Amino acid sequence: MTRILITSAIPYINGIKHLGNLVGSQLPADLYARYNRARGSEVMFICATDEHGTPAELAAAKAGKPVDEFCAEMHEIQADIANRFGLSFDHFGRSSSDQNKKLTQHFAGRLKAEGYIEEVSEKQVYSNADGRFLPDRYIEGTCPNCGYDGARGDQCENCTKQLDPTDLIDPRSAISGSTDLEVRETKHLYLRQSKLKDQLDAWITSKGDWPVLTTSIAKKWLHDGDGLRDRGITRDLNWGVPVKDGDAEWAGMEGKVFYVWFDAPIEYIAATKEWADARGLDDDAWESWWRTDKGAEDVQYVQFMGKDNVPFHTLSFPATIMGSGEPWKLVDYIKSFNYLNYDGGQFSTSKGRGVFMDQALEILPADYWRWWLLSHAPETSDSEFTWENFQSSVNKDLADVLGNFVSRVTKFCNSKFSPAVPEGGTYGEREQALIADLTTKTRAYETHMAAMDVRKSAAELRSIWAAGNEYLQEVAPWSTFKTDPEQAAAQIRLALNLIRVYAVLSAPFIPTASAQMLSGMNTLDMSWPDDLEAALGVLPVGHEFTVPEVLFAKISDDQRTEWAERFSGTRD
RNA sequence: GGCGUUAUAGCUCAGUUGGUUAGAGCGAACGACUCAUAAUCGUUAGGUCGGUGGUUCAAGUCCACCUAACGCCA
């Protein structure tokens, strides 16, 4: 059996994600996971919250809570929203877990032993009042160039001149406002990625089947300017994974933590261990997914992410894996996405512009969003969300084409026969033609899904739905019924079975509606239609069903107008 | 300022290694049907593929420059 390991870029703990974040990683990853499970593969689908770093500390301070408590609460909120969006993670972990601390320290120790860590001494501003070192952008003062009062340590946003923190006149902490600052000498660890440049380059080059978006970004970082640069992997913060050499202390690094981008991808592995630990399984259970010496050789590992995450997944994280000298699994395929824009501009977390995951679920069920987002996923270039487009897609595709098909078939059967699969008649030429058509379309759908061509998959699925309406329109059972009720029964029998087939095929996109369709058809049979003719006979003569409620309600013009207004600026 | 991305029918987007009359869905017009969430099905009309020049027997598809929008960086 094929074993597929799927990871979605892990969302940052600081706040609820917007729809652009969702469609860039978690949602398409979920589509792929659900599809492969449906086809009988063994799937491990991993995601987590990315919890370390200064933004988390500041957000916690703003909320008046200890950072660990803040993260724990935010993790629960994100887990709940993910669940309500139907994101079917096998485990939704936390980068602040003990498993990740141990593993991150382990990797650092291995990298040190293999000669891929360099210790560098730097000067950095320390705030006595805050009791911490300050990153450049958290120091404010007066710009020596233009006199602007709110210049930051890295740049003056008024005159755009780049600065060093020591250039500022009357510097102060952006966190506390304190002016009790001093420059201290501090030591940091650098990951010597440059030593692995050729190895990384050869590895990327070998991935000829990866999307251009992925490889071009990686190549740019490898060859731009002086080539791949070493990266600092430690910070002077309290909130993070303490710097250690495996289990041992690291001399001179006391009180420091690893940089969030070092420990975050390692969480993919650690979250799988969290999964095993939560189920009382031994180490073999998770190592068989990640260690090529313990069974992961045959695992197909696919990562999903937005384009901003590509450098870390094509270079930094692989450098960590390669540099460890241990047989960890490298990614086999990276599916990256462009950005989704919102109504003529960007989604903005800080301005509250656009629709956020919790708000989306307040106004409509998850399937509506899943369908629109996936069928418009920004695969080849940035794409755009507009309320008009959303309204017409939902109304036309979901309500009119699919929802109405279910409705017209079940209601017709109920009124002319009974709420059960009717008996009589036989399948003829037209039915065979439909089966042939559906077979072709289903095979095309499978090909697109396997290739992670999200939009093409959605278009193919829609055309499979439409085929049912085309068939009904042509054979017109409402007319047939008047002259040949037996034949009308055969036509409706086929159409009822088609509803089950649609539920199975559509489940990766719209799992909730799919479950409603199966429930309405009173069946638990989710077998994949490998053979369409057989699949259209699964519900036997006499099988009872219930006429389902309206599957998808339409979006009215009033609603559309109201929502466009509501989400245009400030988050409520 | 440097680097990069994008620019295809009214809208959202496809267009493989350059090769016959540039495609889909929505929207529009017309027609059919009436079982159904005023749903469905069919037909038709819309584009000199941002602009200019070039390479080629042949360019939306390669090259140069220009314009516009956007993004990243220092």
XYZ file of C-alpha atoms (C1' of nucleotides) in Angstrom:
646
model
C 0.000 0.000 0.000
C 1.227 3.465 -0.864
C 2.239 5.520 2.154
C 1.925 9.277 1.798
C 3.265 11.813 4.278
C 1.662 15.237 3.912
C 2.621 18.389 5.779
C 1.062 21.819 5.584
C 3.107 24.922 6.397
C 2.423 25.581 10.043
C 0.431 28.738 10.806
C 1.880 31.244 13.233
C 0.280 31.275 16.650
C -0.282 35.013 16.628
C -3.920 35.428 15.588
C -6.489 33.808 13.354
C -5.509 33.191 9.748
C -7.299 34.680 6.737
C -8.588 32.846 3.688
C -5.414 33.617 1.745
C -3.364 31.747 4.324
C -5.840 28.884 4.280
C -5.843 28.332 0.536
C -2.052 28.563 0.361
C -1.312 25.471 2.393
C -3.746 23.827 4.786
C -6.741 23.550 2.482
C -5.047 22.047 -0.601
C -3.083 19.748 1.705
C -6.378 18.582 3.167
C -7.795 18.007 -0.314
C -4.823 15.827 -1.170
C -4.986 13.945 2.126
C -8.694 13.219 1.805
C -8.328 12.109 -1.797
C -5.507 9.707 -1.073
C -7.293 8.216 1.900
C -10.335 7.692 -0.311
C -8.156 5.857 -2.814
C -6.882 3.515 -0.114
C -3.451 4.962 0.595
C -2.051 5.117 4.094
C -1.851 8.839 4.866
C -0.121 10.806 7.614
C -1.310 14.414 7.482
C 0.568 16.732 9.827
C 0.123 20.357 10.790
C 0.861 22.415 13.901
C 1.021 25.912 15.307
C 4.300 27.813 15.005
C 4.594 29.325 18.477
C 8.012 30.798 19.134
C 9.517 34.216 18.487
C 9.097 37.865 19.379
C 5.667 38.449 17.772
C 4.170 35.791 20.055
C 5.798 37.397 23.092
C 4.477 40.820 22.171
C 0.984 39.572 21.393
C 0.899 37.815 24.754
C 2.053 40.972 26.516
C -0.627 42.953 24.739
C -3.213 40.429 25.870
C -1.822 40.657 29.382
C -1.014 36.977 29.603
C 2.076 34.842 30.098
C 3.313 33.772 26.685
C 2.902 30.041 27.303
C -0.664 30.536 28.445
C -1.401 32.788 25.482
C -0.040 30.210 23.049
C -1.960 27.384 24.644
C -5.201 29.324 24.266
C -4.493 30.392 20.713
C -3.577 26.844 19.796
C -6.958 25.615 20.985
C -8.715 28.353 19.028
C -6.854 27.535 15.828
C -7.398 23.800 16.324
C -11.123 24.386 16.737
C -11.383 26.514 13.610
C -9.333 24.027 11.597
C -11.657 21.285 12.737
C -14.721 23.271 11.746
C -13.196 23.875 8.323
C -12.917 20.132 7.907
C -9.119 20.096 7.922
C -8.490 16.420 8.555
C -5.089 16.497 10.249
C -3.941 13.240 11.748
C -2.263 15.467 14.278
C -2.270 19.212 14.879
C 0.800 19.759 17.007
C 2.615 22.603 18.721
C 6.142 23.724 17.985
C 6.524 24.438 21.700
C 6.039 20.764 22.544
C 8.649 18.826 24.526
C 9.042 16.539 21.533
C 10.077 19.472 19.386
C 12.438 20.880 22.013
C 14.238 17.538 22.211
C 14.377 17.038 18.474
C 15.493 20.590 17.729
C 18.295 20.279 20.273
C 19.182 16.916 18.781
C 19.502 18.357 15.281
C 21.582 21.263 16.550
C 23.921 18.820 18.282
C 24.257 16.728 15.132
C 24.957 19.797 13.008
C 27.643 20.899 15.463
C 29.254 17.458 15.397
C 29.258 17.456 11.605
C 30.888 20.882 11.452
C 27.904 22.861 10.174
C 27.638 25.289 13.072
C 29.687 28.426 13.440
C 29.800 30.603 16.558
C 29.795 34.330 15.791
C 30.196 37.244 18.173
C 27.946 40.252 17.569
C 27.079 43.553 19.172
C 23.431 44.025 20.067
C 21.309 46.483 21.988
C 20.231 45.364 25.449
C 17.328 46.923 27.357
C 17.851 46.901 31.116
C 14.245 47.786 31.800
C 12.903 44.971 29.605
C 15.643 42.598 30.724
C 16.288 41.460 27.167
C 18.117 42.077 23.930
C 16.117 44.021 21.374
C 15.860 43.110 17.687
C 16.672 46.144 15.493
C 13.059 46.800 14.608
C 12.072 46.978 18.264
C 14.274 49.984 18.907
C 12.800 53.418 18.133
C 14.243 56.891 18.180
C 14.782 60.083 16.231
C 16.141 59.724 12.712
C 19.536 61.443 12.351
C 18.715 62.093 8.697
C 15.265 63.665 8.730
C 14.499 64.141 12.394
C 11.446 61.876 12.304
C 10.626 60.803 15.840
C 9.384 57.280 15.142
C 12.333 55.839 13.211
C 13.104 52.169 13.796
C 16.489 50.606 14.390
C 16.619 49.082 10.945
C 15.103 51.879 8.902
C 13.391 55.238 9.084
C 9.971 54.752 7.568
C 9.617 58.487 7.026
C 12.692 59.076 4.815
C 13.340 55.341 4.094
C 17.022 55.704 5.038
C 18.455 52.477 6.354
C 19.896 52.748 9.808
C 21.776 50.937 12.510
C 20.232 51.063 15.977
C 23.258 53.026 17.188
C 22.516 55.801 14.654
C 19.284 56.733 16.396
C 19.113 59.857 18.541
C 17.535 59.205 21.926
C 16.892 55.516 21.273
C 14.195 53.782 23.259
C 12.672 50.352 23.532
C 9.613 49.915 21.332
C 8.346 47.423 23.863
C 8.497 49.424 27.079
C 9.570 52.878 25.919
C 12.563 52.689 28.241
C 15.689 54.639 27.300
C 17.907 52.575 29.580
C 19.678 50.812 26.724
C 23.228 49.620 26.222
C 25.230 47.810 23.585
C 26.432 44.400 24.636
C 28.565 41.738 23.062
C 26.636 38.548 22.423
C 27.354 35.223 20.746
C 25.174 33.512 18.152
C 25.144 30.283 16.190
C 25.065 30.248 12.391
C 24.006 27.333 10.226
C 26.687 26.976 7.547
C 24.312 26.464 4.652
C 26.974 27.693 2.259
C 28.944 24.490 2.838
C 25.938 22.539 1.595
C 25.284 24.761 -1.399
C 26.444 22.296 -4.057
C 24.622 19.412 -2.438
C 21.418 21.478 -2.214
C 21.819 22.714 -5.762
C 22.213 19.180 -7.099
C 19.205 18.046 -5.092
C 16.989 20.880 -6.353
C 18.194 20.311 -9.905
C 17.207 16.652 -9.655
C 13.597 17.688 -8.963
C 12.634 18.345 -12.561
C 8.961 17.671 -11.911
C 8.562 20.345 -9.249
C 6.503 23.459 -10.018
C 8.558 26.243 -11.570
C 7.449 28.526 -8.773
C 9.206 26.269 -6.272
C 12.486 25.638 -8.085
C 12.913 29.172 -9.401
C 12.702 30.632 -5.898
C 15.202 28.075 -4.597
C 17.601 28.673 -7.482
C 17.417 32.394 -6.948
C 18.504 32.066 -3.333
C 21.245 29.621 -4.271
C 22.796 31.774 -6.973
C 21.830 35.357 -6.216
C 24.717 37.625 -5.329
C 27.325 35.766 -3.285
C 25.172 32.652 -3.301
C 23.519 30.931 -0.370
C 24.309 32.750 2.850
C 24.777 31.251 6.290
C 21.905 31.837 8.600
C 21.751 32.827 12.254
C 19.750 30.202 14.103
C 19.774 31.608 17.628
C 18.166 34.587 19.335
C 18.384 36.388 22.659
C 14.852 35.672 23.773
C 13.175 33.786 26.554
C 10.387 32.189 24.549
C 11.732 29.368 22.389
C 13.705 26.151 22.398
C 16.714 26.587 24.740
C 19.997 26.255 22.881
C 21.560 22.907 23.714
C 23.985 20.496 22.145
C 21.702 17.482 22.141
C 21.117 16.781 25.834
C 24.204 18.699 26.891
C 24.637 22.362 27.749
C 26.177 24.542 25.055
C 28.946 26.632 26.583
C 28.387 30.337 26.145
C 24.832 29.934 24.879
C 23.064 29.987 28.204
C 19.767 31.877 28.175
C 19.488 31.832 24.395
C 16.929 30.086 22.226
C 16.862 28.812 18.671
C 15.445 31.086 15.999
C 11.844 30.257 15.227
C 12.668 29.318 11.633
C 15.094 26.669 12.820
C 12.681 24.821 15.086
C 9.456 25.332 13.099
C 10.050 22.821 10.263
C 11.507 20.305 12.693
C 8.045 20.380 14.240
C 6.782 18.435 11.213
C 8.787 15.508 12.549
C 8.127 16.273 16.205
C 4.376 16.532 15.585
C 4.431 13.016 14.196
C 6.068 11.904 17.419
C 3.388 13.843 19.316
C 0.867 11.843 17.312
C 2.501 8.552 18.319
C 2.886 9.579 21.961
C -0.757 10.665 22.187
C -1.777 7.183 21.081
C 0.655 5.315 23.281
C 2.569 4.032 20.256
C 6.289 3.346 20.336
C 8.959 5.213 18.380
C 8.730 2.864 15.400
C 5.269 4.260 14.692
C 6.516 7.747 13.871
C 10.030 6.848 12.759
C 8.622 4.657 10.002
C 7.399 7.909 8.415
C 10.610 9.868 8.848
C 13.626 7.574 9.020
C 14.682 5.991 5.771
C 16.465 3.294 7.797
C 13.206 2.465 9.550
C 10.700 2.108 6.750
C 10.348 5.630 5.343
C 12.232 4.731 2.166
C 8.934 3.977 0.418
C 7.100 6.984 1.846
C 6.061 9.708 -0.600
C 6.528 12.996 1.272
C 4.657 16.056 -0.014
C 4.755 19.566 1.466
C 2.184 22.320 0.848
C 2.996 25.988 1.388
C 2.681 29.575 0.185
C 5.511 30.964 -1.917
C 6.910 32.975 0.985
C 7.800 29.707 2.716
C 9.634 28.151 -0.202
C 13.211 29.225 0.707
C 12.973 27.642 4.121
C 11.622 24.373 2.766
C 13.910 24.073 -0.239
C 17.115 25.240 1.476
C 17.232 25.784 5.243
C 15.279 22.751 6.368
C 16.910 20.399 3.834
C 20.288 21.790 4.987
C 19.347 20.820 8.529
C 18.391 17.323 7.386
C 21.428 16.802 5.162
C 23.835 18.309 7.647
C 22.666 16.017 10.431
C 24.380 13.060 8.782
C 21.414 10.922 9.779
C 18.928 9.150 7.486
C 15.972 11.516 7.842
C 13.405 11.734 5.074
C 13.803 14.609 2.619
C 10.743 16.036 0.906
C 9.802 14.389 -2.410
C 7.481 17.060 -3.771
C 6.773 20.660 -2.842
C 3.464 22.145 -3.921
C 3.640 25.905 -3.517
C 0.991 28.543 -4.015
C 0.899 32.187 -4.981
C -1.090 34.756 -3.070
C -4.815 35.236 -2.990
C -5.729 38.904 -3.097
C -8.874 40.373 -1.642
C -11.086 42.566 -3.793
C -8.413 44.631 -5.498
C -5.766 44.557 -2.789
C -4.068 42.344 -0.277
C -5.560 40.515 2.633
C -4.215 42.352 5.660
C -4.042 40.892 9.120
C -3.013 44.171 10.695
C -5.737 46.197 8.975
C -8.347 43.494 9.312
C -8.931 43.614 5.570
C -10.507 40.525 4.050
C -12.213 37.495 5.521
C -10.674 35.548 8.376
C -11.337 31.893 9.065
C -13.574 32.420 12.080
C -15.632 35.102 10.315
C -16.017 32.944 7.227
C -17.646 30.216 9.286
C -19.923 32.722 10.976
C -21.613 33.590 7.706
C -21.488 30.371 5.671
C -20.691 26.656 6.094
C -17.131 25.495 5.413
C -17.982 23.716 2.154
C -18.947 26.973 0.433
C -15.510 28.409 1.179
C -13.679 25.179 0.461
C -15.262 24.956 -2.964
C -14.603 28.526 -3.986
C -11.082 28.645 -2.595
C -9.991 25.361 -4.108
C -11.631 25.939 -7.487
C -9.856 29.312 -7.620
C -6.586 28.323 -5.918
C -3.675 30.623 -6.877
C -1.613 27.923 -8.545
C -0.063 29.594 -11.571
C -0.219 33.191 -10.430
C -1.757 35.390 -7.790
C -5.534 35.293 -7.947
C -8.302 37.384 -6.583
C -11.323 37.004 -4.342
C -14.337 39.128 -5.194
C -17.764 38.813 -3.639
C -19.456 38.787 -7.054
C -17.313 35.884 -8.182
C -17.835 34.051 -4.909
C -21.593 34.512 -5.101
C -21.898 33.331 -8.682
C -19.609 30.338 -8.172
C -21.422 29.138 -5.085
C -24.881 29.717 -6.518
C -24.144 28.210 -9.890
C -21.803 25.324 -9.102
C -23.015 24.192 -5.718
C -26.661 25.198 -5.550
C -27.780 24.966 -9.184
C -25.631 22.223 -10.656
C -25.000 19.830 -7.765
C -27.568 20.733 -5.104
C -30.434 21.004 -7.526
C -29.514 17.693 -9.139
C -29.904 15.924 -5.810
C -33.119 17.780 -5.192
C -34.807 17.164 -8.544
C -33.967 13.457 -8.591
C -35.062 12.645 -5.046
C -38.214 14.739 -5.210
C -39.265 13.329 -8.540
C -38.761 9.781 -7.353
C -40.634 10.516 -4.161
C -43.653 11.966 -5.943
C -43.935 9.530 -8.859
C -42.774 6.329 -7.159
C -41.804 6.240 -3.488
C -38.793 7.217 -1.362
C -36.973 4.075 -2.492
C -34.976 3.003 -5.541
C -37.691 2.085 -8.095
C -37.904 -1.197 -9.955
C -38.326 -1.843 -13.658
C -36.855 -1.084 -17.050
C -33.293 -1.613 -18.225
C -30.236 0.490 -19.005
C -29.884 1.091 -22.741
C -27.630 2.948 -25.142
C -28.033 6.359 -23.561
C -27.101 4.925 -20.177
C -24.044 3.219 -21.641
C -23.006 6.490 -23.237
C -23.316 8.235 -19.877
C -21.251 5.526 -18.197
C -18.555 5.901 -20.851
C -18.575 9.677 -20.429
C -18.396 9.466 -16.650
C -15.604 6.912 -16.859
C -13.516 9.237 -18.996
C -14.194 12.168 -16.712
C -13.525 10.235 -13.531
C -10.181 8.981 -14.822
C -9.264 12.569 -15.757
C -10.314 13.720 -12.281
C -8.088 11.083 -10.692
C -5.144 12.157 -12.838
C -5.539 15.801 -11.863
C -5.965 14.995 -8.185
C -2.886 12.778 -8.142
C -0.913 15.569 -9.814
C -2.252 18.098 -7.264
C -3.726 20.195 -10.070
C -6.325 21.709 -7.805
C -8.208 23.951 -10.213
C -8.272 21.390 -12.969
C -9.602 18.831 -10.509
C -12.382 21.189 -9.492
C -13.305 21.899 -13.114
C -13.416 18.188 -13.905
C -15.568 17.479 -10.868
C -17.980 20.193 -11.901
C -18.252 18.684 -15.353
C -19.019 15.313 -13.765
C -21.882 16.960 -11.876
C -23.132 18.618 -15.057
C -23.153 15.285 -16.883
C -25.970 14.165 -14.597
C -28.113 17.152 -15.532
C -27.358 16.660 -19.212
C -28.495 13.056 -18.961
C -31.722 13.908 -17.161
C -32.522 16.665 -19.597
C -32.077 14.317 -22.510
C -33.976 11.260 -21.248
C -36.582 13.430 -19.518
C -38.028 10.897 -17.059
C -40.944 13.275 -16.363
C -42.039 12.710 -19.973
C -41.053 9.053 -20.121
C -43.131 8.439 -17.037
C -46.347 9.276 -18.865
C -45.856 6.611 -21.537
C -43.391 4.135 -20.082
C -43.148 4.248 -16.262
C -40.823 1.219 -16.231
C -38.247 3.044 -18.314
C -38.584 6.155 -16.178
C -37.878 3.964 -13.160
C -34.608 2.776 -14.720
C -33.596 6.353 -15.450
C -34.281 7.465 -11.914
C -32.572 4.394 -10.511
C -29.449 5.444 -12.318
C -29.771 9.056 -11.182
C -30.200 8.042 -7.546
C -27.057 5.963 -7.766
C -25.339 8.918 -9.346
C -25.972 10.905 -6.167
C -23.936 8.396 -4.181
C -21.154 8.480 -6.754
C -21.131 12.280 -6.599
C -20.907 12.166 -2.822
C -17.862 9.908 -2.992
C -16.077 11.868 -5.714
C -16.848 15.243 -4.130
C -15.885 14.380 -0.555
C -12.320 15.774 -0.749
C -13.704 19.171 -1.760
C -16.954 19.366 0.189
C -16.857 16.740 2.963
C -19.891 17.989 4.892
C -22.248 18.092 1.915
C -20.880 14.752 0.816
C -21.788 13.258 4.179
C -25.278 14.769 3.922
C -25.758 13.212 0.504
C -24.672 9.785 1.732
C -26.877 10.133 4.764
C -29.820 11.119 2.599
C -29.221 8.134 0.362
C -29.124 6.050 3.512
C -25.802 4.408 2.720
C -22.353 4.101 4.257
C -20.861 2.760 1.053
C -18.049 5.161 0.157
C -16.331 2.812 -2.282
C -14.502 4.667 -5.024
C -16.071 4.275 -8.508
C -13.246 2.383 -10.173
C -15.908 0.771 -12.332
C -18.676 3.277 -13.079
C -21.145 0.686 -14.325
C -20.822 -1.273 -11.101
C -20.860 1.904 -9.023
C -24.202 2.888 -10.559
C -25.739 -0.307 -9.269
C -24.637 -0.031 -5.653
C -28.034 1.143 -4.417
C -30.314 -1.814 -5.231
C -33.995 -1.804 -6.170
C -36.091 -1.136 -3.095
C -33.293 0.678 -1.200
C -34.977 3.418 0.810
C -33.748 6.982 1.078
C -34.898 10.258 2.548
C -35.359 13.396 0.501
C -32.558 15.629 1.802
C -32.920 19.244 2.863
C -31.568 21.870 0.523
C -27.854 21.068 0.256
C -26.655 24.565 -0.583
C -28.586 27.764 -0.008
C -27.978 30.544 -2.474
C -26.219 33.756 -1.606
C -28.524 36.711 -2.131
C -27.488 40.087 -3.529
C -28.290 41.666 -0.176
C -26.005 39.295 1.663
C -23.239 39.871 -0.836
C -23.506 43.642 -0.445
C -23.604 43.434 3.324
C -20.546 41.193 3.546
C -18.525 43.216 1.085
C -19.127 46.211 3.307
C -18.455 44.372 6.546
C -15.068 42.972 5.535
C -13.702 45.989 3.717
C -11.659 47.425 6.527
C -11.665 46.963 10.233
C -12.022 43.594 11.832
C -14.954 43.548 14.234
C 17.397 52.297 -6.257
C 18.145 46.704 -7.053
C 15.642 42.105 -7.979
C 11.301 39.499 -9.278
C 6.176 38.402 -10.773
C 2.004 39.518 -13.671
C -0.528 41.829 -18.044
C -5.184 36.441 -22.824
C -12.962 37.488 -24.263
C -17.455 42.146 -19.695
C -15.603 38.936 -14.953
C -12.362 34.843 -12.795
C -8.878 32.059 -15.218
C -6.586 27.673 -18.924
C -3.210 27.739 -22.789
C 1.943 21.647 -22.715
C 8.635 21.216 -25.635
C 6.808 28.075 -30.568
C 2.815 24.952 -35.541
C -3.937 24.276 -38.589
C -10.079 28.672 -37.589
C -6.721 31.131 -29.182
C -10.112 27.616 -24.821
C -13.340 26.853 -19.988
C -16.822 28.543 -16.310
C -19.658 32.795 -15.116
C -22.221 36.956 -17.331
C -25.137 38.316 -22.214
C -28.649 37.065 -26.406
C -31.821 33.379 -28.421
C -34.184 28.639 -28.148
C -35.879 23.896 -25.605
C -37.904 21.785 -21.213
C -41.011 22.059 -16.781
C -39.012 16.844 -12.458
C -36.217 20.451 -9.461
C -33.285 25.536 -4.996
C -37.217 30.866 -11.294
C -33.412 25.273 -11.274
C -31.742 22.464 -16.034
C -30.200 21.587 -21.256
C -28.799 23.490 -26.141
C -27.169 27.299 -29.707
C -24.871 31.950 -30.640
C -22.169 36.390 -30.019
C -17.666 38.449 -27.775
C -10.381 38.626 -27.823
C -5.334 41.852 -33.821
C -3.420 37.359 -26.467
C -0.642 45.444 -22.547
C 2.578 48.406 -26.483
C 6.813 48.640 -30.058
C 10.593 46.189 -32.526
C 13.249 41.556 -33.431
C 14.490 36.014 -34.159
C 11.850 32.160 -37.186
C 8.965 29.018 -42.747
C 5.822 29.803 -38.228
C 5.050 33.415 -31.662
C -0.028 34.377 -26.832
C 4.313 30.833 -26.358
C 11.507 32.924 -27.485
C 14.660 37.931 -27.268
C 15.079 43.456 -26.458
C 12.929 47.871 -25.047
C 8.565 50.526 -23.187
C 4.023 51.029 -20.151
C 0.948 49.509 -16.016
C -0.111 46.805 -11.510
C 1.875 44.096 -7.639
C 5.597 41.827 -4.538
C 10.493 41.199 -2.231
C 15.178 43.402 -0.678
C 18.657 46.845 1.196
